[in-house]
Each structure stands twice: as C-alpha cells, then as structure tokens.
Coordinates of C-alpha atoms and ligand atoms in Angstrom, one line a residue:
X1213 CA 79.9 98.0 113.5
X1214 CA 76.6 98.8 111.3
X1215 CA 79.1 99.5 108.5
X1216 CA 80.2 95.8 109.3
X1217 CA 77.0 94.3 109.3
X1218 CA 75.9 96.4 106.1
X1219 CA 79.0 94.9 104.2
X1220 CA 78.1 91.5 106.1
X1221 CA 74.8 91.8 104.0
X1222 CA 75.5 93.4 100.8
X1223 CA 78.2 90.5 100.6
X1224 CA 75.7 88.2 101.4
X1225 CA 73.4 89.7 98.7
X1226 CA 76.1 89.9 96.3
X1227 CA 76.8 86.1 97.0
X1228 CA 73.0 85.2 96.6
X1229 CA 72.5 87.2 93.4
X1230 CA 75.4 86.2 92.0
X1231 CA 74.1 82.3 92.4
X1232 CA 71.0 82.9 91.3
X1233 CA 71.5 85.0 88.1
X1234 CA 74.7 84.1 87.3
X1235 CA 75.6 80.9 88.2
X1236 CA 72.6 78.6 87.7
X1237 CA 74.2 77.4 85.0
X1238 CA 76.8 76.1 87.5
X1239 CA 74.3 74.6 89.6
X1240 CA 72.6 72.6 87.0
X1241 CA 76.1 71.2 86.0
X1242 CA 77.1 70.7 89.6
X1243 CA 73.7 68.5 89.8
X1244 CA 74.7 66.4 87.1
X1245 CA 78.4 65.7 88.6
X1246 CA 76.0 64.7 91.8
X1247 CA 74.5 62.4 89.7
X1248 CA 77.5 60.8 88.4
X1249 CA 79.1 60.5 91.5
X1250 CA 76.0 58.7 92.6
X1251 CA 76.0 56.1 90.2
X1252 CA 80.1 55.4 90.0
X1253 CA 81.1 53.9 93.4
X1254 CA 84.5 54.6 92.8
X1255 CA 84.6 58.4 92.9
X1256 CA 82.3 58.6 95.7
X1257 CA 85.0 56.9 97.6
X1258 CA 87.7 59.1 97.2
X1259 CA 85.9 62.6 96.8
X1260 CA 87.1 64.5 99.9
X1261 CA 84.2 64.6 103.0
X1262 CA 82.8 67.6 103.5
X1263 CA 79.5 69.2 103.4
X1264 CA 77.7 71.5 100.2
X1265 CA 75.5 73.2 102.5
X1266 CA 72.2 74.9 101.7
X1267 CA 71.2 75.0 98.1
X1268 CA 72.8 77.6 95.9
X1269 CA 74.0 79.4 98.8
X1270 CA 76.4 76.7 100.2
X1271 CA 78.1 77.5 102.9
X1272 CA 79.6 80.6 101.7
X1273 CA 77.6 83.1 104.5
X1274 CA 79.2 81.5 107.2
X1275 CA 82.6 81.4 105.3
X1276 CA 81.9 85.0 104.8
X1277 CA 81.2 85.8 108.3
X1278 CA 84.4 83.9 109.7
X1279 CA 86.2 85.7 107.4
X1280 CA 84.9 89.0 108.9
X1281 CA 86.0 87.9 112.5
X1282 CA 89.1 87.9 114.2
X1283 CA 89.5 84.4 113.8
X1284 CA 88.8 84.0 109.4
X1285 CA 90.6 80.5 109.5
X1286 CA 87.9 79.4 111.7
X1287 CA 85.8 78.1 109.0
X1288 CA 88.5 76.0 107.6
X1289 CA 89.8 74.7 110.7
X1290 CA 86.6 73.5 112.3
X1291 CA 86.1 71.7 108.8
X1292 CA 89.5 70.6 108.4
X1293 CA 89.5 69.1 112.0
X1294 CA 85.8 67.2 111.2
X1295 CA 86.9 66.0 107.8
X1296 CA 90.7 66.2 107.3
X1297 CA 93.3 68.3 105.3
X1298 CA 91.4 68.5 102.2
X1299 CA 87.3 68.5 102.1
X1300 CA 84.3 69.5 99.8
X1301 CA 82.2 72.7 100.6
X1302 CA 80.2 74.8 98.1
X1303 CA 81.2 78.7 98.3
X1304 CA 81.0 81.7 96.2
X1305 CA 78.6 80.0 93.7
X1306 CA 81.0 76.7 93.3
X1307 CA 81.2 73.4 94.4
X1308 CA 84.8 73.8 96.2
X1309 CA 87.5 71.5 97.2
X1310 CA 89.7 73.3 99.9
X1311 CA 93.1 72.6 100.3
X1312 CA 94.8 72.9 103.6
X1313 CA 97.3 70.3 102.9
X1314 CA 100.3 71.8 101.8
X1315 CA 101.7 69.3 99.4
X1316 CA 97.9 69.0 98.0
X1317 CA 98.1 72.9 97.1
X1318 CA 101.6 72.9 96.1
X1319 CA 100.7 70.2 93.4
X1320 CA 97.8 72.4 92.3
X1321 CA 99.8 75.0 91.9
X1322 CA 102.5 73.5 89.9
X1323 CA 99.7 72.0 87.3
X1324 CA 99.5 74.3 83.6
X1325 CA 96.5 74.9 82.3
X1326 CA 95.5 71.3 81.2
X1327 CA 94.2 70.4 85.0
X1328 CA 93.6 73.8 86.1
X1329 CA 92.6 77.4 85.2
X1330 CA 92.2 80.2 87.4
X1331 CA 88.7 80.9 88.7
X1332 CA 87.4 84.4 90.4
X1333 CA 84.2 85.9 91.4
X1334 CA 82.4 87.4 88.4
X1335 CA 83.1 91.0 89.1
X1336 CA 86.5 90.4 89.8
X1337 CA 87.0 89.0 86.2
X1338 CA 84.7 91.5 84.4
X1339 CA 87.0 94.4 85.9
X1340 CA 90.2 92.8 85.2
X1341 CA 89.2 91.9 81.9
X1342 CA 89.7 88.8 80.0
X1343 CA 93.4 89.2 78.5
X1344 CA 94.2 90.2 82.3
X1345 CA 97.6 88.1 83.1
X1346 CA 95.5 87.0 86.5
X1347 CA 93.0 85.1 84.3
X1348 CA 94.7 83.6 81.1
X1349 CA 96.3 80.4 81.2
X1350 CA 98.6 78.6 78.4
X1351 CA 101.6 80.0 76.5
X1352 CA 100.6 83.6 76.5
X1353 CA 100.7 83.8 80.7
X1354 CA 103.6 81.8 80.6
X1355 CA 105.1 84.7 78.2
X1356 CA 103.6 87.9 79.9
X1357 CA 104.3 86.0 82.7
X1358 CA 108.8 85.7 81.4
X1359 CA 108.7 88.8 80.2
X1360 CA 107.6 90.6 83.1
X1361 CA 109.5 88.4 86.1
X1362 CA 112.7 89.2 84.0
X1363 CA 112.5 92.7 84.1
X1364 CA 111.8 92.8 87.7
X1365 CA 114.4 90.8 88.5
X1366 CA 116.7 92.9 86.6
X1367 CA 119.2 95.0 88.7
X1368 CA 118.9 98.2 86.6
X1369 CA 114.6 98.2 87.6
X1370 CA 115.8 97.6 91.0
X1371 CA 118.4 100.4 91.4
X1372 CA 115.2 102.6 89.9
X1373 CA 112.6 101.6 92.9
X1374 CA 115.3 101.7 95.5
X1375 CA 115.6 105.7 94.2
X1376 CA 111.8 106.3 94.0
X1377 CA 111.2 104.4 97.1
X1378 CA 113.7 106.7 99.0
X1379 CA 112.2 109.6 97.5
X1380 CA 108.8 109.1 97.9
X1381 CA 109.5 108.0 101.5
X1382 CA 111.5 110.8 102.3
X1383 CA 108.8 113.4 100.7
X1384 CA 106.2 111.8 103.0
X1385 CA 107.6 111.8 106.2
X1386 CA 109.2 115.3 105.9
X1387 CA 105.5 116.2 106.3
X1388 CA 104.7 114.3 109.3
X1389 CA 103.9 116.3 113.0
X1390 CA 104.0 114.8 116.3
X1391 CA 100.8 116.7 117.5
X1392 CA 98.9 114.8 114.3
X1393 CA 98.6 110.9 113.7
X1394 CA 100.0 109.5 111.0
X1395 CA 97.9 107.0 109.1
X1396 CA 100.3 104.2 108.3
X1397 CA 97.9 102.7 105.3
X1398 CA 97.6 105.4 103.7
X1399 CA 100.8 106.9 104.0
X1400 CA 102.2 103.4 102.6
X1401 CA 99.6 103.2 100.1
X1402 CA 100.2 106.3 98.5
X1403 CA 104.1 105.6 98.3
X1404 CA 103.9 102.2 97.1
X1405 CA 101.7 103.2 94.2
X1406 CA 103.3 105.7 92.7
X1407 CA 106.6 103.7 92.7
X1408 CA 104.3 100.8 91.0
X1409 CA 103.2 103.2 88.7
X1410 CA 106.4 104.8 87.6
X1411 CA 107.9 100.8 87.3
X1412 CA 104.7 99.9 85.3
X1413 CA 104.2 103.4 83.1
X1414 CA 107.0 105.7 83.5
X1415 CA 104.5 107.9 84.8
X1416 CA 105.8 110.9 87.8
X1417 CA 103.8 112.9 90.2
X1418 CA 101.4 115.3 88.8
X1419 CA 98.6 115.9 87.3
X1420 CA 97.6 112.7 85.4
X1421 CA 98.8 110.7 88.9
X1422 CA 96.3 112.1 90.2
X1423 CA 93.8 111.6 88.3
X1424 CA 94.8 107.8 88.1
X1425 CA 94.8 107.4 91.9
X1426 CA 91.1 108.9 91.8
X1427 CA 90.0 106.4 89.0
X1428 CA 91.5 103.9 91.0
X1429 CA 89.7 103.9 94.2
X1430 CA 86.7 103.5 91.8
X1431 CA 87.8 100.9 90.1
X1432 CA 89.1 98.6 93.0
X1433 CA 86.1 99.9 94.9
X1434 CA 84.2 97.4 92.4
X1435 CA 86.5 94.1 92.7
X1436 CA 84.2 92.2 95.3
X1437 CA 80.7 94.2 94.5
X1438 CA 77.3 92.4 92.9
X1439 CA 77.9 91.3 89.6
X1440 CA 75.5 93.4 87.6
X1441 CA 76.2 95.9 85.0
X1442 CA 73.7 98.7 84.6
X1443 CA 74.3 102.2 84.7
X1444 CA 74.7 103.3 88.3
X1445 CA 75.8 99.9 90.2
X1446 CA 79.0 99.7 91.4
X1447 CA 80.3 97.4 88.8
X1448 CA 79.2 99.9 86.2
X1449 CA 80.9 102.7 87.9
X1450 CA 84.1 100.6 88.1
X1451 CA 84.2 99.7 85.0
X1452 CA 83.7 103.5 84.0
X1453 CA 86.7 104.7 85.6
X1454 CA 88.9 101.7 84.6
X1455 CA 88.1 102.8 80.8
X1456 CA 89.2 106.1 81.8
X1457 CA 92.4 105.1 83.2
X1458 CA 92.9 102.8 80.0
X1459 CA 92.7 105.7 77.5
X1460 CA 95.3 107.8 79.8
X1461 CA 97.2 104.3 79.5
X1462 CA 96.9 104.3 75.5
X1463 CA 98.0 107.6 75.2
X1464 CA 101.1 106.8 76.9
X1465 CA 101.6 103.7 74.9
X1466 CA 101.0 105.7 71.4
X1467 CA 104.0 108.1 72.5
X1468 CA 106.2 105.7 73.2
X1469 CA 105.2 103.9 69.5
X1470 CA 105.5 107.2 68.0
X1471 CA 109.3 108.3 69.5
X1472 CA 110.7 105.0 68.7
X1473 CA 111.0 102.1 70.9
X1474 CA 114.2 102.4 73.2
X1475 CA 116.7 100.3 73.5
X1476 CA 116.7 100.0 77.0
X1477 CA 113.3 99.3 78.5
X1478 CA 112.5 101.9 81.3
X1479 CA 109.3 100.0 82.5
X1480 CA 106.9 97.5 81.9
X1481 CA 105.4 98.9 78.5
X1482 CA 108.4 98.7 77.3
X1483 CA 109.2 95.2 77.7
X1484 CA 105.8 94.5 76.3
X1485 CA 105.9 96.4 73.5
X1486 CA 109.2 94.8 72.6
X1487 CA 107.8 91.8 72.6
X1488 CA 107.8 90.4 68.4
X1489 CA 104.5 88.2 68.8
X1490 CA 101.5 89.8 67.9
X1491 CA 99.4 88.4 70.8
X1492 CA 100.2 91.3 72.8
X1493 CA 97.8 93.9 71.7
X1494 CA 97.5 97.6 72.9
X1495 CA 94.4 96.9 74.3
X1496 CA 96.1 93.7 76.7
X1497 CA 98.9 96.0 77.6
X1498 CA 96.6 98.7 78.5
X1499 CA 94.5 96.3 80.6
X1500 CA 97.3 94.5 82.4
X1501 CA 99.5 97.8 83.3
X1502 CA 95.9 98.9 85.4
X1503 CA 95.5 95.4 87.3
X1504 CA 99.4 95.3 87.8
X1505 CA 98.6 98.5 90.0
X1506 CA 96.7 96.7 92.5
X1507 CA 99.4 95.0 94.2
X1508 CA 100.7 98.9 95.1
X1509 CA 97.4 99.9 96.7
X1510 CA 97.0 96.5 98.2
X1511 CA 99.3 94.2 99.0
X1512 CA 102.6 96.0 99.1
X1513 CA 101.8 99.0 101.3
X1514 CA 99.7 96.3 103.8
X1515 CA 102.6 94.5 103.8
X1516 CA 104.6 97.5 105.5
X1517 CA 101.9 98.5 107.1
X1518 CA 101.8 95.1 109.1
X1519 CA 105.2 94.8 109.8
X1520 CA 104.4 98.2 111.7
X1521 CA 101.6 96.8 113.6
X1522 CA 103.6 93.5 114.5
X1523 CA 106.4 95.6 115.4
X1524 CA 104.4 97.8 117.8
X1525 CA 103.5 94.7 119.8
X1526 CA 106.6 93.1 119.7
X1527 CA 109.3 95.9 121.4
X1528 CA 112.4 93.0 121.5
X1529 CA 112.1 92.6 118.1
X1530 CA 111.7 96.5 117.0
X1531 CA 114.6 96.6 119.4
X1532 CA 116.7 94.1 117.3
X1533 CA 115.6 95.6 114.1
X1534 CA 116.7 99.1 115.2
X1535 CA 120.0 98.1 116.0
X1536 CA 120.6 96.4 112.7
X1537 CA 119.2 99.6 110.6
X1538 CA 121.1 101.9 112.8
X1539 CA 124.2 99.9 112.7
X1540 CA 124.2 100.2 109.3
X1541 CA 123.3 103.3 108.6
X1542 CA 126.3 104.2 110.7
X1543 CA 129.1 102.2 108.8
X1544 CA 127.3 103.6 105.6
X1545 CA 127.2 107.2 106.5
X1546 CA 130.9 106.7 107.6
X1547 CA 131.6 105.4 104.1
X1548 CA 130.2 108.5 102.9
X1549 CA 127.8 105.6 100.3
X1550 CA 124.1 106.0 99.7
X1551 CA 122.5 102.5 100.3
X1552 CA 121.8 100.6 97.2
X1553 CA 119.0 98.0 97.1
X1554 CA 121.1 95.3 97.6
X1555 CA 122.3 96.6 101.2
X1556 CA 118.6 97.2 101.9
X1557 CA 118.0 93.2 101.4
X1558 CA 121.3 92.5 103.0
X1559 CA 120.2 92.9 106.6
X1560 CA 118.8 89.1 107.9
X1561 CA 116.9 90.0 111.0
X1562 CA 115.3 93.0 108.6
X1563 CA 114.2 90.4 106.0
X1564 CA 113.4 87.8 108.6
X1565 CA 110.9 90.8 110.3
X1566 CA 109.2 90.7 106.1
X1567 CA 109.1 87.1 106.3
X1568 CA 107.1 86.7 109.6
X1569 CA 104.8 89.3 108.8
X1570 CA 104.0 87.7 105.3
X1571 CA 103.3 84.4 107.5
X1572 CA 101.2 85.9 109.7
X1573 CA 99.8 88.3 107.8
X1574 CA 98.3 86.2 105.2
X1575 CA 97.6 89.1 102.7
X1576 CA 96.6 86.6 100.3
X1577 CA 94.8 84.0 101.8
X1578 CA 95.0 81.2 98.9
X1579 CA 94.2 81.0 95.3
X1580 CA 91.4 79.8 93.6
X1581 CA 91.7 77.1 90.3
X1582 CA 88.9 75.4 88.8
X1583 CA 89.5 71.5 87.5
X1584 CA 89.8 71.3 83.7
X1585 CA 89.6 67.5 84.2
X1586 CA 88.9 65.1 87.0
X1587 CA 92.6 65.2 89.0
X1588 CA 93.4 62.9 91.5
X1589 CA 96.0 64.3 94.2
X1590 CA 97.1 62.1 97.4
X1591 CA 94.0 59.8 96.8
X1592 CA 91.8 62.3 97.0
X1593 CA 89.8 63.3 93.7
X1594 CA 89.0 66.7 92.3
X1595 CA 85.8 66.5 89.8
X1596 CA 86.2 68.0 86.2
X1597 CA 84.5 72.0 87.1
X1598 CA 85.3 72.0 90.8
X1599 CA 87.1 74.8 92.3
X1600 CA 90.1 74.6 94.6
X1601 CA 90.7 76.8 97.0
X1602 CA 94.0 76.3 98.1
X1603 CA 94.0 77.6 101.6
X1604 CA 97.6 79.0 102.7
X1605 CA 96.8 80.7 105.4
X1606 CA 95.9 77.6 107.8
X1607 CA 99.4 76.1 106.5
X1608 CA 101.1 79.5 107.9
X1609 CA 99.1 78.9 111.3
X1610 CA 99.3 75.7 112.0
X1611 CA 101.4 75.0 115.1
X1612 CA 102.6 71.5 113.4
X1613 CA 104.6 73.6 111.2
X1614 CA 105.4 77.0 113.3
X1615 CA 105.5 76.8 116.9
X1616 CA 103.8 79.3 118.6
X1617 CA 102.3 79.9 115.2
X1618 CA 100.2 82.9 116.4
X1619 CA 103.4 84.6 118.1
X1620 CA 105.2 87.0 115.9
X1621 CA 108.8 85.5 116.3
X1622 CA 111.3 86.6 113.4
X1623 CA 113.9 85.0 115.2
X1624 CA 112.3 81.5 113.7
X1625 CA 113.4 82.2 110.7
X1626 CA 117.7 82.8 111.6
X1627 CA 119.5 80.9 109.2
X1628 CA 117.3 80.1 106.5
X1629 CA 117.8 81.3 103.1
X1630 CA 114.9 83.2 102.6
X1631 CA 115.0 83.5 98.7
X1632 CA 114.9 79.9 98.4
X1633 CA 112.1 79.6 100.8
X1634 CA 109.6 82.3 99.0
X1635 CA 110.6 80.0 95.8
X1636 CA 110.2 76.2 97.1
X1637 CA 108.7 75.7 100.4
X1638 CA 105.4 74.1 100.8
X1639 CA 104.4 75.5 103.9
X1640 CA 105.6 79.1 103.5
X1641 CA 103.8 80.3 100.1
X1642 CA 102.5 83.9 100.9
X1643 CA 103.3 84.3 96.9
X1644 CA 101.8 81.2 95.8
X1645 CA 104.0 79.3 93.6
X1646 CA 104.6 77.0 90.2
X1647 CA 103.9 78.4 86.9
X1648 CA 102.4 81.5 88.6
X1649 CA 104.4 81.9 91.4
X1650 CA 104.1 85.9 92.0
X1651 CA 106.8 87.8 90.1
X1652 CA 106.8 90.9 92.2
X1653 CA 108.0 89.2 95.4
X1654 CA 111.5 90.7 95.2
X1655 CA 109.8 94.0 94.8
X1656 CA 107.6 93.6 97.6
X1657 CA 110.6 92.8 99.8
X1658 CA 112.5 95.6 98.6
X1659 CA 109.9 98.2 99.1
X1660 CA 109.3 97.0 102.5
X1661 CA 112.8 97.1 103.9
X1662 CA 113.4 100.7 102.4
X1663 CA 110.3 101.7 104.2
X1664 CA 111.3 99.8 107.4
X1665 CA 115.0 101.1 107.3
X1666 CA 113.9 105.1 106.8
X1667 CA 111.0 104.8 109.4
X1668 CA 112.8 102.9 112.2
X1669 CA 115.9 104.9 112.0
X1670 CA 114.3 108.6 112.1
X1671 CA 111.1 107.7 114.4
X1672 CA 110.0 106.0 117.4
X1673 CA 106.2 106.0 117.7
X1674 CA 103.1 104.7 120.0
X1675 CA 100.3 103.2 118.0
X1676 CA 97.0 103.6 118.5
X1677 CA 94.6 100.6 119.0
X1678 CA 93.9 98.9 115.6
X1679 CA 92.6 96.0 114.3
X1680 CA 93.4 94.0 111.3
X1681 CA 90.3 93.0 109.1
X1682 CA 90.7 90.3 106.5
X1683 CA 88.1 90.3 104.5
X1684 CA 87.6 91.1 101.2
X1685 CA 91.2 92.1 101.9
X1686 CA 93.8 92.5 104.7
X1687 CA 93.4 96.2 105.8
X1688 CA 93.5 98.0 109.3
X1689 CA 89.8 98.8 110.5
X1690 CA 91.2 102.5 111.2
X1691 CA 94.2 102.6 108.8
X1692 CA 96.7 102.7 111.8
X1693 CA 97.0 105.6 112.9
X1694 CA 100.5 106.2 115.1
X1695 CA 101.7 109.2 117.1
X1696 CA 105.5 110.0 116.1
X1697 CA 108.7 111.7 117.5
X1698 CA 111.5 112.4 115.4
X1699 CA 114.7 110.7 116.4
X1700 CA 117.3 113.1 117.5
X1701 CA 120.5 111.3 115.9
X1702 CA 118.2 111.4 112.4
X1703 CA 118.7 114.8 111.6
X1704 CA 122.1 116.1 110.5
X1705 CA 122.9 117.4 114.1
X1706 CA 125.2 114.2 114.6
X1707 CA 127.7 115.6 112.8
X1708 CA 128.1 119.3 114.4
Ligands
LIG1294 C1 103.4 91.3 99.4 C2 103.1 92.1 98.1 C3 102.8 90.4 97.6 C4 102.1 89.6 98.1 C5 101.8 88.8 99.0 C6 101.7 88.8 96.3 C7 101.0 87.9 96.2 C8 100.4 87.0 95.0 C9 100.2 85.7 94.9 C10 100.1 85.0 95.8 C11 100.0 85.6 93.6 C12 99.4 84.3 92.9 C13 98.5 84.3 92.2 C14 97.9 82.7 91.3 O1 98.4 81.7 91.6 O2 96.5 83.0 91.0 C15 100.7 86.7 92.5 C16 100.8 87.0 91.6 C17 101.4 88.1 90.8 N1 101.5 89.2 91.2 FE1 101.9 89.5 93.4 N2 102.1 89.9 95.5 C18 102.9 90.4 95.7 C19 103.1 91.6 95.2 C20 103.0 92.1 93.7 C21 104.1 93.1 93.0 C22 104.7 94.1 94.0 C23 103.9 93.1 92.0 C24 104.4 94.0 90.5 C25 103.5 94.3 89.7 C26 102.8 91.8 91.7 C27 102.5 91.2 90.7 C28 101.8 90.0 90.4 C29 101.4 89.5 88.9 C30 101.5 89.8 87.8 C31 100.9 87.9 89.1 C32 100.5 87.1 88.2 C33 101.3 85.9 87.6 C34 100.9 85.2 86.9 O3 99.6 84.6 87.2 O4 101.4 84.9 86.2 N3 102.5 91.4 93.1 N4 101.2 87.7 93.8
LIG1295 C1 92.5 79.7 78.5 O1 93.0 80.8 77.6 C2 92.3 80.1 75.7 C3 93.0 81.8 75.4 O2 94.5 81.8 75.7 C4 91.2 81.0 76.4 O3 90.6 80.8 75.2 C5 90.7 79.9 77.0 O4 88.9 80.2 77.4 C6 91.2 79.7 78.5 N1 90.6 78.6 79.4 C7 90.1 78.7 80.1 C8 89.1 77.6 80.8 O5 89.8 79.6 80.7
LIG1296 C1 121.3 102.1 73.4 O1 121.5 103.3 74.2 C2 123.0 103.1 74.3 C3 123.0 105.3 75.3 O2 121.7 104.4 75.9 C4 123.7 104.1 72.8 O3 125.0 104.4 73.2 C5 123.9 102.8 72.0 O4 124.5 103.2 71.4 C6 122.6 102.2 71.9 N1 122.3 101.3 71.0 C7 121.6 101.0 69.6 C8 121.4 99.8 69.0 O5 120.8 101.9 69.5
LIG1297 C1 113.8 93.0 73.2 O1 114.3 91.5 72.5 C2 115.2 91.2 72.3 C3 114.4 89.9 71.9 O2 113.6 89.8 71.7 C4 116.2 91.1 72.8 O3 117.3 91.0 72.0 C5 116.4 92.8 73.6 O4 117.2 92.8 74.4 C6 115.0 93.5 73.8 N1 115.0 94.7 74.0 C7 114.9 95.6 75.0 C8 115.3 97.0 75.1 O5 114.4 95.1 76.1

C-alpha cells in the first residue's frame, strides 16, 4: 500500500514536473488554441465536450489514480457517460481528445503522418531514441514496418520461434517443484525475452544474454519516469543501460558485416542490414533492436500470465482447453510427429482463449497520437497540436459490443475467423491497426499457444490470490504465484 502511494506520488510529481518544466511551451500553444476557438464559432461548436481540468495538471491526477484502481476505465467511462463517446480532456501535459468510439479510433489509426503522428511522454521518447519505429513517421516507418512484418510472417522464422519456445519452456518447466511456488510472470518473462532476443539478434543464452537481461531491467525502469537527465536520476541510469546494450548490438552488427551478409536472413538485424537504402544506419538498427525487446519482457509474457490467471478462475474453460490440447498431443504422439508452428495455431479453443485474454487483459490500453492539422472525424473537431488517445479498453469492455463484457468467455469467439479479427475489426484492437498494426501479432499468439500447450498438458495447479495492476504497464501484483503438480501421464510412463 505504501508502495502504491509512493508510486502515485512519484507519478504525480513526474507529471507535474514534466508539465511545468518541459511542456510549458505546449501550454502556451494550448492557450492560443483556446483563443482561436473562442473567436471562431464553427470550431467551438464541433469540439468534443469535456473538461480540461486544472491549469498545467489538467485531469492527469484523476486519470492516474483511476488507472491504478481495480477499474482503470472508470475515468473514461464516467466522462463518456457525461459527454459522449468522444470527449476532450487534458492529460499528461497535453490537451487531448479521448476516443472510445471504435470508428473514430479506427479512422485515427488508419490516417497517415500528414494527419497524425505518434506522441508519447518525454521519458519514453528520450529512452526509445528518435529513430525508434514507435516514434518515426512517413516512408521510413513504412519501410521498417514492412521489412519486419514480412520477416515475422515467414514460416522459417515461425519454425525457429517454435523450436526456441519449446526448448526454453521445457528447460524452465523441468526445474519446477511442487513444494515451492512458481511465479508465472517471472517464468514467462524469462522465456519470452530469450525467444525474442534470439529472433532479433541471434543471441543464445549465456554470459551476454545475462548481461543484456540485467541492463534491460535498468532500461525499462525509466520508461515512465521524471524526464530529467542528470547523473544519478532514473532517466540517466536507464540511458546508460541502453548505451551498454547498444554497444553489444553494435558488436554483433560489426561481426555480421565482416563475415559477409548471408543469403538467408536469420534474424531481424540481417533483414535490416540487407536493405539497400542508406536510411537504415547501424545506429538506427541497434537502437531499434533494444526497443523491440520490450514486447518480449512485457506484452507477450503478460499475455501468457493473464491467460493462466483467467483460466485459474474459470474451471470450465480450463477443462475444455486441456481436453483439446491433450487429444491433439495424443494424436501427434501416435503419429510420431512433433508439433510444428501451424499445429499450435490450429487448435480453435486455444486460440479463443488467447483472443478472450487479449480482449479482457488490454495489455495495451490504447495508443497516443498528435494531430498535425485540424482533423474532422464523424463531426468531431480535433484541433492541430492536440493529442488523441484512442482508448481500446472501454471498447473491449463495453456491454454493447460484448455480452457479459466482464466475464471470461472464450466461447463467444466460436466460429469467428481470428486472423481476420486481429486485422480488420473495429471493436477488437488489442494490436492496434492501420499503418502501425503490430507486426508481432502472429508471434505473440504462437508463443502463447506453445506455452499454454506445454503447461496445461503437464501440470495441474492451484493459484494463490493475486490481482492485476494496470498502470504504468499491466502486470500481476505478486507476480502470479501458483503451486503446481505434475500430471502422471505427462511423463513417459504411459508408454510402459
Ligand atoms: C501480446 C503481445 C503484443 C501486443 C498486445 C502488442 C500491441 C501492439 C500495439 C497496440 C501496437 C500499435 C502501437 C501504435 O499504434 O502506436 C504495436 C506496435 C508494434 N509492435 Fe506489438 N504487441 C505485442 C507483441 C509484439 C511482439 C512480439 C513484437 C515483436 C518484436 C512487437 C513489435 C511491435 C512493433 C515493432 C510495433 C511498431 C509498429 C509500427 O509502429 O510500425 N509486438 N504492438
Ligand atoms: C516525421 O519524421 C521525420 C523524419 O522521418 C522527422 O524529421 C519529423 O520531425 C517527424 N515529424 C514529427 C511530427 O514527428
Ligand atoms: C545460399 O545458401 C544456400 C545454402 O544455405 C546455398 O546452397 C546457395 O548456393 C546460396 N546462394 C547464394 C547465391 O549464395
Ligand atoms: C535482400 O534484399 C533483396 C531485395 O532487396 C531480396 O531479393 C533478398 O531476398 C534479400 N535477402 C535476404 C537474405 O533477405
């Protein structure tokens, strides 16, 4: 509790300082926007309703304290009720249009850099670097996105991910005992991080990997911190850690260049080095490799952890999931074939469990953009310079879109084409959409399917009490401790 309070305080201080020190200019701009609106009747009519809260702070404190509570969407839902699905506010230092309207959000996601560019808190931009794919816009972003996306879709890479996942999952599970709690969140982080680092820079477990893990912890601790870079500050230490990691990646890039670029791309570095334009410098590649490790430490392991959490509370779903995976395992064993990547993705109920976990978990609550010009969507005016926050969470938890929206109900997805769903649905956007649709979505599903398969076919478990924390990132308060018991038929005894 003290911890929480401290974090809230630090967060408030962060926000306050960032606004006062860094975003003062924004405030002045905002002042002039107000002036323009005041003098133009048309605009005033179509600007969404809402309150801008206090000077400087806006409604940030209320947003953050809701974000920490059991019901993070309460901030947005309260205003949505009062002002409508799209409303104005002032959070994280910028006047912001918050959209809980799936169509408006979709329009924002599909717009190009002439209308909207990414806009994130200062500490995050400093740490990610100017050339991070999450922050760049225009042709360079499209180029990198295309190269990465094609590589992640290749069956060659999916086969490699499957091999690595199986290996690391088995290694991890081999050490599990029934007399000690297993912290699912730690286990899945360790596995998913190693798998992704392998896919990015072909680094195997060992000394360098341990070094990377350690520095990476330092690095991500600063992503949401006070944006002051002086020796000793959080941001400073995180930047130092990033420098050390970049050096390691630069070494790997140099080694690859010296040995000549191979004719099959083994990892993302190979893919980006093979690009012939001069835009993709070594610095840009190294920076992006570090940034792209974040989903391996964060989103993917949380997807697995939340699935285990929801299944712990939903015995019927667990039973059906176990049945599906056990049956498939038996068939494959009889045929004497190992499971390949497409097998893992072929089990319909397993995919429905993952989809439902994505819907309820809201690992990414929404994305932030800044308007580059005045934009009008569905009659709402978004003034140039304002931020837009497309808040997916309240769409995913809206009774009008999903019956019993707060119940974990994988059966609701029966008969839907999930591939199609990930890409084109308005009401289901855990991976974003449009130009920046997450290129890692197939990998996330694949890794979660493999983890679930091996876990539920080998173990039964009892979960200790734990709760989901949603801010600044989604995680389990106690790292999801469970007590496991090995299933008898999971060892080779059945063959005797
Ligand atoms: C459950 C897991 C994941 C979730 C929920 C997730 C979610 C998202 C979302 C919502 C975006 C859109 C951001 C925006 O519009 O600004 C995004 C972008 C991105 N994701 Fe993921 N992601 C996941 C896993 C992964 C994985 C495994 C990778 C692999 C490296 C990855 C790499 C990326 C990249 C590179 C982008 C930026 C794309 C661009 O801006 O062009 N993600 N992700
Ligand atoms: C868009 O990207 C270009 C470089 O590709 C950069 O110079 C420019 O500042 C970016 N625009 C915004 C608004 O971030
Ligand atoms: C590419 O690599 C394969 C083996 O991995 C080799 O058989 C082939 O000759 C190589 N092609 C070129 C153009 O180097
Ligand atoms: C490198 O790029 C060229 C086209 O620019 C492509 O034909 C080739 O397959 C790529 N090589 C690898 C190893 O990806």
